[in-house]
Amino acid sequence: MHFNVKTTKPQQFIDITHKVLEAVKTNNVRDGIAVIYVPHTTAGVTINENADPDVVRDMISALDKAYPVHGYYLHFEGNSHAHIKASLMGSSCTVIIQDGKLLLGTWQGIYFCEFDGPRNREFYVKII
Ligand code: ZN
């Protein structure tokens, strides 16, 4: 299943858990695996806390401290920080489907991670 996501900030984590669940329900799978895949080089996907929004803010600022937007990089496009952060988060993640639900912890959510926005982005969910 294909999804579009419109990011609104240069760096932003967007909770896409409900979209992944939508793909699970559409496929009518009770037990299986959901693969979430992001086909971009400056955006990624990760699972982390969805209770306190400060957690994702802290993650963005910590990544920024380690890989500043205006650091010394060779890449002509000037967005190397975004490429590095995207690889750190990863381009896919896998979630177990059990009894028709995503087997996530109480405080876990699935986040689309924008590092070079705002842009029109996309991601895929494959249910097996
Ligand atoms: Zn680039």
mmCIF file with all atom_site columns, C-alpha atoms and ligand atoms in Angstrom:
data_model
loop_
_atom_site.group_PDB
_atom_site.id
_atom_site.type_symbol
_atom_site.label_atom_id
_atom_site.label_alt_id
_atom_site.label_comp_id
_atom_site.label_asym_id
_atom_site.label_entity_id
_atom_site.label_seq_id
_atom_site.pdbx_PDB_ins_code
_atom_site.Cartn_x
_atom_site.Cartn_y
_atom_site.Cartn_z
_atom_site.occupancy
_atom_site.B_iso_or_equiv
_atom_site.pdbx_formal_charge
_atom_site.auth_seq_id
_atom_site.auth_comp_id
_atom_site.auth_asym_id
_atom_site.auth_atom_id
_atom_site.pdbx_PDB_model_num
ATOM   1   C  CA . MET A 1 1   ? 0.000  0.000   0.000  1.00 0.00 ? 1   MET A CA 1
ATOM   2   C  CA . HIS A 1 2   ? 1.266  3.447   -0.930 1.00 0.00 ? 2   HIS A CA 1
ATOM   3   C  CA . PHE A 1 3   ? 0.858  6.577   1.198  1.00 0.00 ? 3   PHE A CA 1
ATOM   4   C  CA . ASN A 1 4   ? 1.652  10.226  0.608  1.00 0.00 ? 4   ASN A CA 1
ATOM   5   C  CA . VAL A 1 5   ? 2.880  12.416  3.421  1.00 0.00 ? 5   VAL A CA 1
ATOM   6   C  CA . LYS A 1 6   ? 3.286  16.189  3.219  1.00 0.00 ? 6   LYS A CA 1
ATOM   7   C  CA . THR A 1 7   ? 5.909  17.438  5.636  1.00 0.00 ? 7   THR A CA 1
ATOM   8   C  CA . THR A 1 8   ? 5.689  21.050  6.820  1.00 0.00 ? 8   THR A CA 1
ATOM   9   C  CA . LYS A 1 9   ? 9.059  21.653  8.489  1.00 0.00 ? 9   LYS A CA 1
ATOM   10  C  CA . PRO A 1 10  ? 12.739 21.220  7.589  1.00 0.00 ? 10  PRO A CA 1
ATOM   11  C  CA . GLN A 1 11  ? 13.043 18.471  10.193 1.00 0.00 ? 11  GLN A CA 1
ATOM   12  C  CA . GLN A 1 12  ? 9.986  16.722  11.536 1.00 0.00 ? 12  GLN A CA 1
ATOM   13  C  CA . PHE A 1 13  ? 8.785  13.391  12.888 1.00 0.00 ? 13  PHE A CA 1
ATOM   14  C  CA . ILE A 1 14  ? 5.246  12.500  11.796 1.00 0.00 ? 14  ILE A CA 1
ATOM   15  C  CA . ASP A 1 15  ? 3.316  9.729   13.533 1.00 0.00 ? 15  ASP A CA 1
ATOM   16  C  CA . ILE A 1 16  ? 2.166  7.315   10.797 1.00 0.00 ? 16  ILE A CA 1
ATOM   17  C  CA . THR A 1 17  ? 1.026  4.494   13.106 1.00 0.00 ? 17  THR A CA 1
ATOM   18  C  CA . HIS A 1 18  ? -2.649 4.927   12.110 1.00 0.00 ? 18  HIS A CA 1
ATOM   19  C  CA . LYS A 1 19  ? -1.714 4.691   8.404  1.00 0.00 ? 19  LYS A CA 1
ATOM   20  C  CA . VAL A 1 20  ? 0.139  1.422   8.988  1.00 0.00 ? 20  VAL A CA 1
ATOM   21  C  CA . LEU A 1 21  ? -2.848 0.097   10.935 1.00 0.00 ? 21  LEU A CA 1
ATOM   22  C  CA . GLU A 1 22  ? -5.081 1.131   8.019  1.00 0.00 ? 22  GLU A CA 1
ATOM   23  C  CA . ALA A 1 23  ? -2.927 -1.041  5.721  1.00 0.00 ? 23  ALA A CA 1
ATOM   24  C  CA . VAL A 1 24  ? -3.255 -3.977  8.159  1.00 0.00 ? 24  VAL A CA 1
ATOM   25  C  CA . LYS A 1 25  ? -7.073 -3.622  8.227  1.00 0.00 ? 25  LYS A CA 1
ATOM   26  C  CA . THR A 1 26  ? -7.308 -3.219  4.419  1.00 0.00 ? 26  THR A CA 1
ATOM   27  C  CA . ASN A 1 27  ? -5.279 -6.404  3.915  1.00 0.00 ? 27  ASN A CA 1
ATOM   28  C  CA . ASN A 1 28  ? -7.383 -8.184  6.553  1.00 0.00 ? 28  ASN A CA 1
ATOM   29  C  CA . VAL A 1 29  ? -4.351 -9.950  8.014  1.00 0.00 ? 29  VAL A CA 1
ATOM   30  C  CA . ARG A 1 30  ? -4.662 -11.305 11.577 1.00 0.00 ? 30  ARG A CA 1
ATOM   31  C  CA . ASP A 1 31  ? -1.144 -12.636 12.025 1.00 0.00 ? 31  ASP A CA 1
ATOM   32  C  CA . GLY A 1 32  ? 1.810  -11.507 9.983  1.00 0.00 ? 32  GLY A CA 1
ATOM   33  C  CA . ILE A 1 33  ? 4.351  -8.809  9.434  1.00 0.00 ? 33  ILE A CA 1
ATOM   34  C  CA . ALA A 1 34  ? 4.100  -5.194  8.306  1.00 0.00 ? 34  ALA A CA 1
ATOM   35  C  CA . VAL A 1 35  ? 7.102  -3.699  6.550  1.00 0.00 ? 35  VAL A CA 1
ATOM   36  C  CA . ILE A 1 36  ? 7.165  0.094   6.390  1.00 0.00 ? 36  ILE A CA 1
ATOM   37  C  CA . TYR A 1 37  ? 9.480  1.382   3.680  1.00 0.00 ? 37  TYR A CA 1
ATOM   38  C  CA . VAL A 1 38  ? 10.578 4.948   2.905  1.00 0.00 ? 38  VAL A CA 1
ATOM   39  C  CA . PRO A 1 39  ? 12.014 5.415   -0.636 1.00 0.00 ? 39  PRO A CA 1
ATOM   40  C  CA . HIS A 1 40  ? 13.969 8.612   0.111  1.00 0.00 ? 40  HIS A CA 1
ATOM   41  C  CA . THR A 1 41  ? 17.609 9.422   0.888  1.00 0.00 ? 41  THR A CA 1
ATOM   42  C  CA . THR A 1 42  ? 16.920 12.339  3.234  1.00 0.00 ? 42  THR A CA 1
ATOM   43  C  CA . ALA A 1 43  ? 13.948 10.893  5.132  1.00 0.00 ? 43  ALA A CA 1
ATOM   44  C  CA . GLY A 1 44  ? 13.602 7.731   7.176  1.00 0.00 ? 44  GLY A CA 1
ATOM   45  C  CA . VAL A 1 45  ? 11.370 5.782   9.511  1.00 0.00 ? 45  VAL A CA 1
ATOM   46  C  CA . THR A 1 46  ? 11.713 4.818   13.161 1.00 0.00 ? 46  THR A CA 1
ATOM   47  C  CA . ILE A 1 47  ? 9.747  3.534   16.135 1.00 0.00 ? 47  ILE A CA 1
ATOM   48  C  CA . ASN A 1 48  ? 9.843  5.546   19.335 1.00 0.00 ? 48  ASN A CA 1
ATOM   49  C  CA . GLU A 1 49  ? 7.782  7.131   22.093 1.00 0.00 ? 49  GLU A CA 1
ATOM   50  C  CA . ASN A 1 50  ? 4.438  8.649   21.119 1.00 0.00 ? 50  ASN A CA 1
ATOM   51  C  CA . ALA A 1 51  ? 3.338  9.776   24.584 1.00 0.00 ? 51  ALA A CA 1
ATOM   52  C  CA . ASP A 1 52  ? 5.551  12.804  25.267 1.00 0.00 ? 52  ASP A CA 1
ATOM   53  C  CA . PRO A 1 53  ? 6.087  14.916  22.104 1.00 0.00 ? 53  PRO A CA 1
ATOM   54  C  CA . ASP A 1 54  ? 9.299  16.256  23.684 1.00 0.00 ? 54  ASP A CA 1
ATOM   55  C  CA . VAL A 1 55  ? 10.959 12.895  22.970 1.00 0.00 ? 55  VAL A CA 1
ATOM   56  C  CA . VAL A 1 56  ? 10.902 13.417  19.198 1.00 0.00 ? 56  VAL A CA 1
ATOM   57  C  CA . ARG A 1 57  ? 11.919 17.072  19.674 1.00 0.00 ? 57  ARG A CA 1
ATOM   58  C  CA . ASP A 1 58  ? 14.883 15.881  21.747 1.00 0.00 ? 58  ASP A CA 1
ATOM   59  C  CA . MET A 1 59  ? 15.760 13.305  19.087 1.00 0.00 ? 59  MET A CA 1
ATOM   60  C  CA . ILE A 1 60  ? 15.801 15.954  16.357 1.00 0.00 ? 60  ILE A CA 1
ATOM   61  C  CA . SER A 1 61  ? 17.917 18.339  18.446 1.00 0.00 ? 61  SER A CA 1
ATOM   62  C  CA . ALA A 1 62  ? 20.344 15.580  19.500 1.00 0.00 ? 62  ALA A CA 1
ATOM   63  C  CA . LEU A 1 63  ? 20.755 14.481  15.867 1.00 0.00 ? 63  LEU A CA 1
ATOM   64  C  CA . ASP A 1 64  ? 21.307 18.141  14.960 1.00 0.00 ? 64  ASP A CA 1
ATOM   65  C  CA . LYS A 1 65  ? 23.993 18.491  17.608 1.00 0.00 ? 65  LYS A CA 1
ATOM   66  C  CA . ALA A 1 66  ? 25.808 15.440  16.251 1.00 0.00 ? 66  ALA A CA 1
ATOM   67  C  CA . TYR A 1 67  ? 25.239 16.313  12.570 1.00 0.00 ? 67  TYR A CA 1
ATOM   68  C  CA . PRO A 1 68  ? 24.627 20.075  12.239 1.00 0.00 ? 68  PRO A CA 1
ATOM   69  C  CA . VAL A 1 69  ? 22.784 21.432  9.202  1.00 0.00 ? 69  VAL A CA 1
ATOM   70  C  CA . HIS A 1 70  ? 25.720 23.744  8.444  1.00 0.00 ? 70  HIS A CA 1
ATOM   71  C  CA . GLY A 1 71  ? 28.605 21.434  9.266  1.00 0.00 ? 71  GLY A CA 1
ATOM   72  C  CA . TYR A 1 72  ? 31.605 20.736  7.066  1.00 0.00 ? 72  TYR A CA 1
ATOM   73  C  CA . TYR A 1 73  ? 30.479 18.328  4.346  1.00 0.00 ? 73  TYR A CA 1
ATOM   74  C  CA . LEU A 1 74  ? 31.647 17.618  0.786  1.00 0.00 ? 74  LEU A CA 1
ATOM   75  C  CA . HIS A 1 75  ? 28.285 16.850  -0.854 1.00 0.00 ? 75  HIS A CA 1
ATOM   76  C  CA . PHE A 1 76  ? 27.463 19.697  -3.301 1.00 0.00 ? 76  PHE A CA 1
ATOM   77  C  CA . GLU A 1 77  ? 23.738 19.670  -2.516 1.00 0.00 ? 77  GLU A CA 1
ATOM   78  C  CA . GLY A 1 78  ? 24.380 20.958  1.005  1.00 0.00 ? 78  GLY A CA 1
ATOM   79  C  CA . ASN A 1 79  ? 22.088 18.458  2.679  1.00 0.00 ? 79  ASN A CA 1
ATOM   80  C  CA . SER A 1 80  ? 24.564 15.855  3.925  1.00 0.00 ? 80  SER A CA 1
ATOM   81  C  CA . HIS A 1 81  ? 23.258 16.197  7.470  1.00 0.00 ? 81  HIS A CA 1
ATOM   82  C  CA . ALA A 1 82  ? 19.878 14.960  6.163  1.00 0.00 ? 82  ALA A CA 1
ATOM   83  C  CA . HIS A 1 83  ? 21.430 11.992  4.328  1.00 0.00 ? 83  HIS A CA 1
ATOM   84  C  CA . ILE A 1 84  ? 23.304 10.961  7.493  1.00 0.00 ? 84  ILE A CA 1
ATOM   85  C  CA . LYS A 1 85  ? 20.257 11.298  9.760  1.00 0.00 ? 85  LYS A CA 1
ATOM   86  C  CA . ALA A 1 86  ? 18.096 9.354   7.273  1.00 0.00 ? 86  ALA A CA 1
ATOM   87  C  CA . SER A 1 87  ? 20.563 6.459   7.301  1.00 0.00 ? 87  SER A CA 1
ATOM   88  C  CA . LEU A 1 88  ? 20.743 6.521   11.093 1.00 0.00 ? 88  LEU A CA 1
ATOM   89  C  CA . MET A 1 89  ? 16.960 6.200   11.404 1.00 0.00 ? 89  MET A CA 1
ATOM   90  C  CA . GLY A 1 90  ? 16.847 3.677   8.555  1.00 0.00 ? 90  GLY A CA 1
ATOM   91  C  CA . SER A 1 91  ? 14.697 3.353   5.450  1.00 0.00 ? 91  SER A CA 1
ATOM   92  C  CA . SER A 1 92  ? 12.448 0.583   6.757  1.00 0.00 ? 92  SER A CA 1
ATOM   93  C  CA . CYS A 1 93  ? 11.077 -0.973  9.905  1.00 0.00 ? 93  CYS A CA 1
ATOM   94  C  CA . THR A 1 94  ? 9.143  -4.134  10.627 1.00 0.00 ? 94  THR A CA 1
ATOM   95  C  CA . VAL A 1 95  ? 6.245  -4.605  13.030 1.00 0.00 ? 95  VAL A CA 1
ATOM   96  C  CA . ILE A 1 96  ? 4.606  -7.898  14.027 1.00 0.00 ? 96  ILE A CA 1
ATOM   97  C  CA . ILE A 1 97  ? 0.850  -8.147  13.427 1.00 0.00 ? 97  ILE A CA 1
ATOM   98  C  CA . GLN A 1 98  ? -0.976 -10.148 16.087 1.00 0.00 ? 98  GLN A CA 1
ATOM   99  C  CA . ASP A 1 99  ? -4.754 -10.604 16.287 1.00 0.00 ? 99  ASP A CA 1
ATOM   100 C  CA . GLY A 1 100 ? -5.181 -7.966  13.573 1.00 0.00 ? 100 GLY A CA 1
ATOM   101 C  CA . LYS A 1 101 ? -3.261 -5.351  15.591 1.00 0.00 ? 101 LYS A CA 1
ATOM   102 C  CA . LEU A 1 102 ? 0.233  -3.936  15.439 1.00 0.00 ? 102 LEU A CA 1
ATOM   103 C  CA . LEU A 1 103 ? 2.313  -5.488  18.196 1.00 0.00 ? 103 LEU A CA 1
ATOM   104 C  CA . LEU A 1 104 ? 3.677  -2.191  19.473 1.00 0.00 ? 104 LEU A CA 1
ATOM   105 C  CA . GLY A 1 105 ? 4.512  -1.341  23.070 1.00 0.00 ? 105 GLY A CA 1
ATOM   106 C  CA . THR A 1 106 ? 2.150  0.969   24.969 1.00 0.00 ? 106 THR A CA 1
ATOM   107 C  CA . TRP A 1 107 ? 4.364  4.002   24.351 1.00 0.00 ? 107 TRP A CA 1
ATOM   108 C  CA . GLN A 1 108 ? 5.548  3.141   20.849 1.00 0.00 ? 108 GLN A CA 1
ATOM   109 C  CA . GLY A 1 109 ? 4.575  4.875   17.633 1.00 0.00 ? 109 GLY A CA 1
ATOM   110 C  CA . ILE A 1 110 ? 5.888  4.637   14.072 1.00 0.00 ? 110 ILE A CA 1
ATOM   111 C  CA . TYR A 1 111 ? 7.384  7.869   12.804 1.00 0.00 ? 111 TYR A CA 1
ATOM   112 C  CA . PHE A 1 112 ? 8.106  9.150   9.323  1.00 0.00 ? 112 PHE A CA 1
ATOM   113 C  CA . CYS A 1 113 ? 11.319 11.176  9.792  1.00 0.00 ? 113 CYS A CA 1
ATOM   114 C  CA . GLU A 1 114 ? 11.806 14.235  7.590  1.00 0.00 ? 114 GLU A CA 1
ATOM   115 C  CA . PHE A 1 115 ? 15.302 15.740  7.521  1.00 0.00 ? 115 PHE A CA 1
ATOM   116 C  CA . ASP A 1 116 ? 15.191 17.898  4.386  1.00 0.00 ? 116 ASP A CA 1
ATOM   117 C  CA . GLY A 1 117 ? 11.708 19.327  4.209  1.00 0.00 ? 117 GLY A CA 1
ATOM   118 C  CA . PRO A 1 118 ? 9.196  20.586  3.717  1.00 0.00 ? 118 PRO A CA 1
ATOM   119 C  CA . ARG A 1 119 ? 8.444  18.237  0.844  1.00 0.00 ? 119 ARG A CA 1
ATOM   120 C  CA . ASN A 1 120 ? 5.854  15.907  -0.618 1.00 0.00 ? 120 ASN A CA 1
ATOM   121 C  CA . ARG A 1 121 ? 6.983  12.481  0.527  1.00 0.00 ? 121 ARG A CA 1
ATOM   122 C  CA . GLU A 1 122 ? 5.760  8.904   0.277  1.00 0.00 ? 122 GLU A CA 1
ATOM   123 C  CA . PHE A 1 123 ? 6.100  5.581   1.999  1.00 0.00 ? 123 PHE A CA 1
ATOM   124 C  CA . TYR A 1 124 ? 4.969  2.015   1.446  1.00 0.00 ? 124 TYR A CA 1
ATOM   125 C  CA . VAL A 1 125 ? 3.474  -0.557  3.761  1.00 0.00 ? 125 VAL A CA 1
ATOM   126 C  CA . LYS A 1 126 ? 3.768  -4.201  2.724  1.00 0.00 ? 126 LYS A CA 1
ATOM   127 C  CA . ILE A 1 127 ? 1.715  -6.716  4.685  1.00 0.00 ? 127 ILE A CA 1
ATOM   128 C  CA . ILE A 1 128 ? 2.884  -10.303 4.631  1.00 0.00 ? 128 ILE A CA 1
HETATM 129 ZN ZN . ZN  B 2 .   ? 21.845 15.387  -1.232 1.00 0.00 ? 1   ZN  B ZN 1
#
